[in-house]
Amino acid sequence: MAVAAVKDYRFDSADRLENFHGNQLLFVGWEDHLMFCAPFALALPPSMRFGELVDTTLPGAFGYHPDFARIDWSAVQWFKSGQPWQPDFGRSLADNGLRHKDVIRFRTPGLTGIDGSCS
Amino acid sequence: MDMKATSGKKLGLKEKYRHMTRGLDWEPSYQKKEDIYPYMAYEGIKIHDWDKWEDPFRLTMDSYWKYQAEKERKLYAIIDAYAQNNGHLNVTDARYLNAIKLFLTGISPLEYMAHRGFAHAGRAFPGAGPRVACLMQSLDEIRHAQTQIHALSNYNKHYNGFHDFSHMLQRVWYLSVPRSFFDDAVTAGPFEFMVAIGFSFEYVLTNLLFVPFVSGAAYNGDMGTMTFGFSAQSDEARHMTLGLEIIKFILEQDPDNVPIVQRWIDKWTWRGYRVLTLVGMMMDYMLPKRIMSWKEAWEVYFEQNGGALFKDLARYGIRPPKWLDQIAFDKDHISHQAWATFYQYGAASDFHTWSPTDDELDWLSKKYPDSFDKYYRPRLEHWREQAKQGKRFYNTTLPQLCQVCQIPMIFTEPGDPTKTCYREVDYLGEKFHFCSDGCKEIFENEPEKFKQAWLPVNQIYQGNCFPDGTDPTVEDFEPLAKVLEYYHVNFGRDNLDFEGSEDQKNFAAWRGMATTNE
Ligand SMILES: [Fe+2]
Ligand SMILES: [Fe+2]
């Protein structure tokens, strides 16, 4: 049962891709760093290079954390929808297989937040 | 007009009640029942005999009117005296005001929605008994909305953030949490509404909302809020009785109703619990003089009282709501997770946040020995240290939201407070994300409803949350400033840290004038 209704009930999804003016949503979380209370929601052009996301967008989002400057990006482990995943920094979000409203996370081995509290 | 009994004899209470409620009902003769009551069948609930409904309180309209008028007279006398004597200067500390800003913007509008919901449910039921009961509750609820707005308007004369609650409810990111909760209920059918609000909220969870705010007001010298709180609570006994009666009535009518009601109890206990996160935060962080911790309140008002209730309902085939294990684990965490959220998004909210004092941190350590020092204190102390150095943390990147409860994805995995809980579903080629198994299952039962959710963050990215005429393509466009303008939140007055705020300065200056000869 998709919904209980008195008559035919069909509506569009509020967050369908076409509503975002050429951008798509990407959700990004940093494991073991819950000082950022939730993963971030970003609206990005699918043609953006993954490396550009890491170099220009993520610092604005996560840079406040003292661990951020210590990240060794070559050692970072990535996950997409919770599964291990390997992005290609030279290719676009779309070419990396990232679709509208995908969620990715990254783990930075050795960095576990303020006093190791996962903050 | 007075009705005179021709015999000259006065009617007994019971008789009078019967004549004035069920006696006023009639059987339609030239319209079909299905046309008069079009919402009775589609939810799948089967009712065979509306006369089996036991009227839980025998009250006629005229005596209802008399009782309520008396309550109003007392209430407004106190509110007027409170206003005339500048009672607001007697609250413990101006930080307290932020708790009632949250109440006015997040809770009072729900009273109004409850008024609409009970009016709709009452109209929809063919039985005269529940119709009269819903009518009275509907009137109670609009009374609650009005008395709260009147009482709190006094604060609006002196402090920031009280100025535009109804506008904000439709727009502001965190107010979409209580708003979507009630919108979900009033757009459901009348039976689900009654289980959602009449039973799950009014009966199971209401004490967790009202006791903290009313006792919180009493502990913190806020006579105004305390008075409307008590006045509203005096109606609560009736509401709770109605909530319990409706559930028993539905369950007794047909065994096919049991699984439907069970699903609604699971859904609405979870949804209500998620909304109460805001109350937990208020209790643990926003009351200068604490009453009890969120965890203690949950244990007393839910685990003990609720436990007895569900034992009682077991004979109908009803089991306790789902996900209680997770809730029990999370009671050590959610208030801290919520405060951390409002602290960091303090530039985008309509009230002030702050770093807890040492005393307050110690109180939290004592109340939460298994979680606070390990997971949350380091975060708060780090932020406080940064703030001292002029680097107060304001998160300006928007968070991912849960599709159902609309709370940012701040909650952690059941059993592991170091891991954010991520859940997702693919529905018709689109991904949807959830904070928990509870919210995910609620979506899966009604995806066509929840895929339409107006999620504030996603709406901002769609360009729908700027004032009319905004051009987001201009050079140095500042989206956050424009969003606040759209919210009617005044930057630098209503938002940011309490430290240095206008509220803080004014309260100190006025209290100084009231208590010294300066
Ligand atoms: Fe109410
Ligand atoms: Fe949720």
XYZ file of C-alpha atoms and ligand atoms in Angstrom:
639
model
C 0.000 0.000 0.000
C 1.637 3.214 -1.156
C -0.910 5.475 0.510
C -4.457 5.367 1.883
C -6.570 7.822 -0.094
C -10.196 8.457 -1.015
C -9.400 8.764 -4.723
C -6.603 8.452 -7.240
C -3.498 9.879 -5.594
C -0.488 10.746 -7.730
C 1.970 13.533 -7.133
C 5.520 14.324 -8.135
C 8.361 13.964 -5.724
C 9.308 17.333 -4.207
C 13.029 16.757 -4.749
C 13.115 15.394 -8.277
C 16.261 16.260 -10.177
C 14.674 18.763 -12.561
C 13.905 21.121 -9.640
C 17.564 21.825 -8.955
C 18.422 24.024 -11.945
C 21.112 21.765 -13.375
C 22.630 20.767 -10.048
C 22.219 17.466 -8.244
C 22.243 16.816 -4.523
C 25.163 15.013 -2.959
C 25.304 14.145 0.735
C 28.734 13.899 2.341
C 29.610 12.646 5.820
C 32.946 12.435 7.646
C 33.189 9.310 9.784
C 34.306 9.665 13.427
C 33.786 13.454 13.334
C 30.379 14.072 14.813
C 31.253 17.651 15.711
C 29.530 18.221 12.381
C 26.150 17.147 13.647
C 24.930 15.630 10.374
C 26.239 14.798 6.904
C 26.217 17.825 4.624
C 23.816 18.396 1.745
C 25.508 19.929 -1.305
C 23.994 21.025 -4.610
C 26.634 20.529 -7.305
C 26.900 20.358 -11.091
C 27.294 16.705 -12.162
C 30.160 17.830 -14.388
C 32.251 18.942 -11.379
C 35.502 16.988 -11.033
C 35.622 14.867 -7.902
C 39.023 16.375 -7.104
C 37.510 19.829 -7.233
C 34.854 18.790 -4.729
C 37.623 17.663 -2.364
C 39.827 20.716 -2.956
C 37.266 23.509 -2.981
C 33.970 22.432 -1.454
C 34.930 20.136 1.409
C 37.322 22.628 3.076
C 34.477 25.136 3.386
C 32.256 22.497 4.920
C 34.674 20.604 7.194
C 37.679 22.953 7.516
C 36.716 24.212 10.987
C 37.793 20.896 12.505
C 41.454 20.772 13.634
C 41.731 17.278 12.105
C 40.839 18.500 8.643
C 44.257 20.004 7.895
C 45.877 16.684 8.902
C 44.016 14.523 6.407
C 46.186 12.403 4.107
C 43.798 12.188 1.163
C 45.666 9.259 -0.370
C 44.863 7.178 2.724
C 41.197 8.126 2.933
C 38.630 5.336 2.700
C 35.465 6.162 0.785
C 31.986 4.685 1.022
C 28.954 5.096 -1.163
C 25.613 4.119 0.379
C 27.697 2.496 3.104
C 29.713 0.250 0.741
C 33.474 0.648 0.129
C 33.942 2.746 -2.980
C 36.860 4.233 -4.932
C 36.337 7.633 -6.555
C 38.528 8.837 -9.418
C 39.613 12.376 -8.493
C 40.250 13.301 -12.133
C 36.756 12.440 -13.347
C 33.435 14.175 -12.870
C 30.822 13.351 -10.259
C 28.644 11.871 -12.995
C 31.492 9.779 -14.409
C 32.197 8.540 -10.902
C 28.674 7.149 -10.939
C 27.258 9.701 -8.523
C 23.560 10.274 -9.116
C 21.100 12.757 -7.628
C 20.775 12.327 -3.836
C 23.591 9.823 -3.487
C 25.280 9.690 -0.107
C 29.037 9.246 0.313
C 31.200 9.174 3.430
C 34.897 9.236 4.055
C 36.993 7.776 6.842
C 40.344 9.252 7.777
C 42.380 6.492 9.481
C 44.162 7.735 12.592
C 41.955 10.800 12.942
C 39.114 10.288 15.401
C 38.080 13.772 16.496
C 38.620 15.895 19.610
C 40.518 13.772 22.196
C 39.536 10.650 20.276
C 35.870 11.176 21.193
C 34.669 10.946 17.567
C 33.632 14.579 17.922
C -32.765 30.372 25.069
C -33.594 28.102 27.983
C -35.311 24.805 27.371
C -38.090 24.185 29.856
C -39.168 20.654 30.554
C -42.957 20.693 30.372
C -43.376 18.522 33.443
C -41.709 21.294 35.428
C -39.280 18.720 36.796
C -35.557 19.321 36.397
C -33.670 16.757 34.348
C -31.074 14.642 36.092
C -27.486 15.021 34.890
C -27.506 11.740 33.034
C -30.794 12.428 31.310
C -29.812 15.953 30.451
C -26.608 14.660 28.950
C -28.459 12.095 26.872
C -30.955 14.622 25.527
C -28.343 17.249 24.765
C -25.879 14.986 22.949
C -27.113 11.710 21.515
C -30.679 12.974 21.642
C -29.805 15.629 19.089
C -28.636 13.054 16.540
C -30.920 11.731 13.801
C -30.950 9.080 11.108
C -30.706 10.508 7.591
C -33.623 9.583 5.342
C -32.997 11.132 1.910
C -29.153 11.087 1.784
C -26.922 8.033 1.832
C -24.768 7.572 4.920
C -21.664 7.101 2.753
C -22.244 10.509 1.203
C -22.628 12.211 4.553
C -19.611 10.445 6.053
C -17.276 9.931 3.087
C -14.114 9.237 5.115
C -15.353 6.255 7.095
C -14.168 3.376 4.922
C -10.928 4.145 3.120
C -8.566 3.618 6.037
C -9.762 0.026 6.362
C -11.189 0.414 9.880
C -14.441 -1.439 10.427
C -17.048 -0.098 12.856
C -20.216 -2.116 13.313
C -22.011 -0.312 16.102
C -21.356 3.305 16.977
C -23.676 3.047 19.970
C -21.086 0.874 21.706
C -19.040 4.016 22.176
C -18.863 4.839 25.884
C -18.977 8.568 26.409
C -15.894 9.098 28.498
C -17.017 12.358 30.100
C -20.605 13.340 30.480
C -20.456 16.993 29.683
C -23.033 19.065 27.846
C -22.157 22.144 25.868
C -23.674 24.569 28.359
C -21.713 23.243 31.309
C -18.585 22.995 29.180
C -18.970 26.668 28.363
C -19.418 27.566 32.035
C -16.333 25.652 33.212
C -14.098 27.000 30.477
C -15.240 30.591 31.014
C -14.319 30.296 34.665
C -10.852 29.030 33.760
C -10.360 31.881 31.318
C -11.292 34.510 33.886
C -8.716 33.203 36.341
C -6.060 32.808 33.694
C -6.371 36.289 32.253
C -6.413 37.908 35.693
C -3.020 36.326 36.396
C -1.610 37.082 32.954
C -2.639 40.740 33.264
C -1.101 41.045 36.702
C 2.077 39.387 35.446
C 2.326 41.846 32.570
C 1.570 44.905 34.680
C 4.154 44.005 37.296
C 6.914 43.312 34.761
C 6.878 39.700 35.841
C 9.272 38.854 33.036
C 12.098 40.357 35.105
C 11.608 37.641 37.706
C 12.723 34.765 35.511
C 15.926 33.082 36.634
C 18.040 34.222 33.738
C 17.345 35.669 30.283
C 18.629 32.453 28.704
C 15.378 30.894 29.914
C 13.414 32.999 27.414
C 14.808 30.917 24.592
C 12.966 27.868 25.883
C 9.649 29.661 25.561
C 10.562 31.037 22.136
C 10.876 27.422 21.112
C 7.493 26.716 22.703
C 5.711 29.629 21.006
C 7.170 28.936 17.575
C 7.150 25.147 17.691
C 4.280 24.061 19.952
C 1.546 26.716 20.092
C 0.812 26.477 16.355
C 0.277 22.748 16.868
C -2.484 23.528 19.339
C -4.212 25.357 16.540
C -3.677 22.433 14.184
C -5.071 20.121 16.863
C -8.177 22.329 16.914
C -8.584 21.800 13.165
C -7.835 18.096 13.359
C -10.410 17.329 16.067
C -13.030 19.449 14.303
C -12.432 17.417 11.146
C -12.472 14.063 12.945
C -15.660 15.008 14.806
C -17.384 15.927 11.561
C -16.288 12.682 9.961
C -17.603 10.272 12.626
C -21.187 9.025 12.238
C -21.427 8.343 16.003
C -22.872 11.115 18.165
C -20.709 10.180 21.172
C -17.277 10.664 19.581
C -18.587 13.640 17.627
C -19.445 15.564 20.801
C -16.172 14.568 22.460
C -14.155 15.721 19.444
C -16.069 18.993 19.277
C -15.134 19.818 22.853
C -11.523 18.869 22.381
C -11.425 20.962 19.228
C -12.602 23.966 21.248
C -10.112 23.197 24.020
C -7.308 23.211 21.505
C -8.128 26.585 20.013
C -8.362 27.908 23.558
C -4.866 26.554 24.205
C -3.526 28.228 21.092
C -5.115 31.561 21.963
C -4.143 31.629 25.629
C -0.565 30.721 24.764
C -0.339 33.430 22.145
C -1.829 35.986 24.553
C 0.453 34.978 27.416
C 3.574 35.004 25.293
C 2.733 38.250 23.514
C 3.844 39.923 26.710
C 7.386 38.699 26.034
C 7.195 40.015 22.506
C 7.083 43.563 23.901
C 10.493 43.130 25.466
C 12.507 40.401 23.755
C 13.527 39.248 20.302
C 12.387 36.145 18.453
C 8.709 36.236 19.490
C 7.568 38.384 16.597
C 6.387 36.130 13.777
C 5.714 32.564 14.817
C 3.014 31.701 12.289
C 5.090 32.936 9.366
C 8.089 30.981 10.635
C 6.225 27.726 11.118
C 5.755 27.417 7.366
C 9.394 28.074 6.546
C 12.099 27.732 9.199
C 14.158 24.540 8.985
C 13.713 23.189 12.516
C 10.062 24.269 12.763
C 9.358 21.969 9.844
C 9.864 19.154 12.357
C 6.775 19.830 14.512
C 4.948 21.240 11.510
C 5.373 18.148 9.335
C 4.440 15.946 12.284
C 1.054 17.611 12.606
C 0.529 18.035 8.873
C 0.988 14.293 8.541
C -1.685 13.744 11.210
C -4.310 16.152 9.883
C -3.911 14.882 6.328
C -4.487 11.315 7.485
C -7.990 9.911 7.803
C -10.060 10.553 10.941
C -9.236 7.193 12.534
C -5.508 7.578 12.046
C -5.719 11.145 13.336
C -7.401 9.937 16.517
C -4.778 7.236 17.071
C -1.970 9.668 16.183
C -2.986 12.669 18.241
C -5.794 11.519 20.524
C -4.010 8.380 21.664
C -0.287 8.373 20.877
C 0.322 12.032 21.533
C -2.294 13.035 24.107
C -2.310 9.804 26.014
C 1.155 8.305 25.687
C 3.479 11.283 25.210
C 1.739 14.426 26.428
C 3.280 14.414 29.909
C 6.702 14.548 28.328
C 5.748 17.773 26.638
C 3.711 19.550 29.263
C 5.379 18.590 32.505
C 8.830 19.809 31.397
C 7.543 23.132 30.103
C 5.114 23.830 32.936
C 7.452 22.706 35.710
C 10.298 24.380 33.861
C 8.335 27.621 33.922
C 7.576 27.209 37.625
C 11.212 26.467 38.478
C 12.375 29.446 36.490
C 9.987 32.089 37.813
C 7.821 32.321 34.713
C 4.317 32.752 36.162
C 2.775 33.563 32.792
C 3.737 30.313 31.125
C 3.038 28.337 34.259
C -0.497 29.687 34.405
C -1.474 28.910 30.824
C 0.223 25.562 31.238
C -1.940 24.632 34.224
C -5.015 25.972 32.488
C -4.339 23.787 29.449
C -3.484 20.800 31.619
C -6.867 20.959 33.315
C -8.359 19.971 29.936
C -5.796 17.233 29.527
C -7.612 14.690 31.699
C -10.535 14.813 29.294
C -8.203 14.496 26.298
C -6.441 11.497 27.719
C -9.726 9.760 28.451
C -10.872 10.376 24.886
C -7.595 9.044 23.501
C -7.896 5.816 25.463
C -11.597 5.408 24.689
C -11.094 5.764 20.938
C -8.416 3.112 20.845
C -10.415 0.625 22.897
C -13.520 1.300 20.844
C -11.777 0.688 17.508
C -10.082 -2.458 18.782
C -13.300 -3.907 20.202
C -15.257 -3.332 17.001
C -13.430 -5.737 14.695
C -10.323 -7.961 14.895
C -9.257 -6.705 11.445
C -8.670 -3.309 13.025
C -5.870 -4.587 15.252
C -2.974 -4.691 12.737
C -3.919 -1.276 11.319
C -4.026 0.295 14.752
C -0.765 -1.410 15.668
C 0.960 0.108 12.638
C -0.364 3.542 13.594
C 0.803 3.146 17.186
C 4.277 2.195 15.948
C 4.348 5.123 13.538
C 3.009 7.793 15.844
C 4.964 6.808 18.912
C 8.102 7.053 16.812
C 7.121 10.335 15.170
C 6.104 11.840 18.510
C 9.307 10.655 20.108
C 11.347 12.320 17.375
C 9.550 15.649 17.921
C 10.222 15.349 21.650
C 13.946 15.549 20.913
C 13.410 19.310 21.076
C 11.935 18.974 24.553
C 14.845 16.840 25.694
C 17.264 19.502 24.569
C 15.232 22.177 26.313
C 15.286 20.256 29.606
C 18.977 19.431 29.573
C 20.393 22.663 28.175
C 17.959 25.568 28.104
C 16.438 25.788 31.581
C 18.797 27.757 33.847
C 17.188 25.942 36.777
C 16.798 22.305 35.775
C 13.849 20.156 36.817
C 15.039 16.693 35.869
C 17.024 15.296 32.979
C 15.435 14.154 29.736
C 16.508 10.653 30.546
C 14.767 10.737 33.926
C 11.620 12.178 32.395
C 11.580 9.441 29.750
C 11.972 6.774 32.393
C 9.157 8.085 34.560
C 6.635 9.210 31.958
C 7.232 6.691 29.244
C 8.936 3.572 30.522
C 6.932 3.293 33.738
C 3.563 4.804 32.794
C 3.656 3.622 29.190
C 4.743 0.138 30.244
C 1.607 -0.260 32.368
C -0.592 1.030 29.563
C 0.690 -1.441 26.997
C 0.314 -4.292 29.437
C -3.311 -3.237 29.648
C -3.724 -3.162 25.856
C -2.202 -6.616 25.412
C -5.627 -8.225 25.819
C -6.676 -6.577 22.538
C -3.672 -8.074 20.757
C -1.684 -4.836 20.857
C 2.048 -5.017 21.668
C 4.272 -2.109 22.774
C 5.443 0.211 19.966
C 8.380 -0.856 17.802
C 11.937 0.431 18.237
C 11.727 0.799 22.013
C 15.159 -0.825 22.391
C 16.696 1.900 20.323
C 14.788 4.590 22.189
C 15.987 3.160 25.491
C 19.592 3.263 24.305
C 19.241 6.736 22.802
C 17.928 8.388 25.939
C 21.566 8.923 26.909
C 22.277 10.758 23.663
C 19.557 12.631 21.812
C 19.395 15.782 23.952
C 23.161 16.294 23.529
C 23.009 15.610 19.816
C 20.189 18.131 19.442
C 21.892 20.888 21.432
C 25.081 20.439 19.409
C 22.952 20.903 16.293
C 21.347 24.141 17.417
C 24.638 25.446 18.778
C 26.366 25.055 15.422
C 23.430 26.215 13.315
C 22.923 29.109 15.738
C 23.185 31.635 12.913
C 20.102 30.178 11.251
C 17.712 29.911 14.204
C 15.205 32.203 15.863
C 16.618 31.823 19.368
C 19.975 32.033 21.082
C 22.314 29.226 22.032
C 25.378 29.263 24.275
C 28.170 27.258 25.863
C 27.049 25.585 29.089
C 28.791 26.786 32.266
C 31.068 24.484 34.271
C 28.256 23.836 36.731
C 25.978 22.845 33.925
C 28.571 20.546 32.371
C 29.016 18.869 35.753
C 25.255 18.443 36.109
C 25.169 16.762 32.701
C 28.067 14.466 33.639
C 26.196 13.442 36.754
C 22.897 12.850 34.956
C 24.514 11.043 32.038
C 27.411 9.092 33.549
C 27.560 6.629 30.639
C 27.662 9.069 27.786
C 28.324 12.712 28.518
C 32.015 12.801 29.428
C 32.928 10.244 26.832
C 31.144 11.612 23.788
C 29.764 15.109 24.328
C 31.810 17.028 26.864
C 34.943 17.139 24.666
C 32.910 18.705 21.864
C 31.325 21.353 24.082
C 34.581 22.249 25.832
C 36.378 22.533 22.518
C 33.718 24.899 21.210
C 33.787 26.959 24.387
C 37.556 27.298 24.125
C 37.247 28.352 20.492
C 34.550 30.879 21.355
C 36.839 32.426 23.982
C 39.399 32.963 21.249
C 36.785 34.692 19.102
C 36.161 31.645 16.901
C 32.645 30.722 17.952
C 31.555 27.852 15.685
C 28.807 28.692 13.198
C 28.215 25.927 10.724
C 27.136 27.518 7.435
C 26.884 24.428 5.230
C 23.401 22.938 5.134
C 22.797 19.517 6.719
C 21.195 16.446 5.165
C 17.656 15.908 6.482
C 15.595 12.823 7.191
C 12.767 12.471 4.667
C 10.195 11.641 7.349
C 10.933 13.451 10.622
C 12.788 16.231 8.756
C 15.391 16.457 11.520
C 18.975 16.762 10.270
C 20.606 13.322 10.177
C 22.065 13.792 13.658
C 21.105 10.490 15.223
C 23.477 7.598 15.678
C 23.347 3.867 15.058
C 21.425 1.824 17.596
C 24.092 0.803 20.090
C 26.931 2.904 18.648
C 26.943 6.635 19.423
C 30.064 7.202 17.311
C 28.394 6.303 14.002
C 25.783 8.381 12.219
C 22.747 6.262 11.380
C 22.178 6.228 7.621
C 19.205 4.465 6.033
C 18.060 4.754 2.436
C 15.387 3.463 0.087
C 15.124 3.514 -3.710
C 11.593 4.356 -4.727
C 10.609 4.805 -8.386
C 14.178 5.612 -9.371
C 14.818 8.173 -6.619
C 16.845 7.808 -3.433
C 15.299 8.733 -0.090
C 17.231 9.010 3.170
C 16.266 8.425 6.774
C 17.650 8.950 10.246
C 16.512 5.584 11.560
C 14.753 2.296 10.925
C 11.591 3.886 12.312
C 11.495 6.752 9.826
C 12.461 4.382 6.998
C 9.605 1.996 7.740
C 7.119 4.857 7.985
C 8.199 5.959 4.509
C 7.954 2.454 3.112
C 4.351 2.184 4.281
C 3.337 5.455 2.565
C 5.960 6.488 0.014
C 3.470 8.445 -2.089
C 2.789 10.708 0.855
C 6.328 11.241 2.092
C 7.997 11.760 -1.260
C 6.208 15.120 -1.313
C 7.838 16.272 1.923
C 8.855 19.946 1.874
C 12.393 19.552 3.212
C 13.737 23.001 4.113
C 17.323 22.316 3.039
C 16.358 20.915 -0.349
C 13.923 23.775 -0.842
C 16.705 26.281 -0.223
C 18.780 24.551 -2.898
C 15.835 24.698 -5.275
C 15.781 28.470 -4.810
C 12.379 28.526 -3.101
C 13.442 30.158 0.173
C 14.434 33.680 -0.778
C 12.241 36.799 -0.565
C 10.236 37.544 -3.720
C 12.309 39.198 -6.408
C 15.654 37.855 -5.178
C 18.227 37.324 -7.924
C 20.613 34.607 -6.757
C 22.898 35.172 -9.748
C 24.138 38.609 -8.653
C 27.728 39.064 -7.595
C 28.417 38.437 -3.854
C 24.989 36.890 -3.362
C 24.666 35.813 0.263
C 22.247 32.909 0.409
C 22.125 32.619 4.215
C 21.245 36.315 4.619
C 18.458 35.971 2.068
C 17.106 32.812 3.654
C 16.949 34.557 7.050
C 15.111 37.439 5.421
C 12.637 34.957 3.986
C 12.261 33.401 7.452
C 11.748 36.868 9.058
C 14.671 36.147 11.378
C 16.612 39.369 12.051
C 20.295 38.654 11.778
C 22.232 39.712 14.885
C 19.106 40.187 16.999
C 17.107 36.961 16.948
C 19.949 34.566 16.204
C 23.620 33.935 17.210
C 25.046 33.325 20.676
C 23.261 34.509 23.797
C 26.525 36.055 24.939
C 26.459 39.614 23.633
C 22.825 39.471 22.507
C 20.336 42.325 22.838
C 18.132 40.104 25.040
C 21.025 39.583 27.441
C 21.852 43.308 27.636
C 18.262 44.489 27.983
C 17.375 41.958 30.628
C 20.419 42.905 32.685
C 19.714 46.625 32.335
C 15.995 46.347 33.178
C 16.534 44.014 36.078
C 19.162 46.465 37.343
C 16.622 49.268 37.204
C 14.035 47.153 38.992
C 16.269 45.955 41.808
C 18.778 48.782 42.475
C 18.759 52.566 42.715
C 21.022 53.035 39.691
Fe -3.848 21.351 23.750
Fe 13.816 10.650 10.869
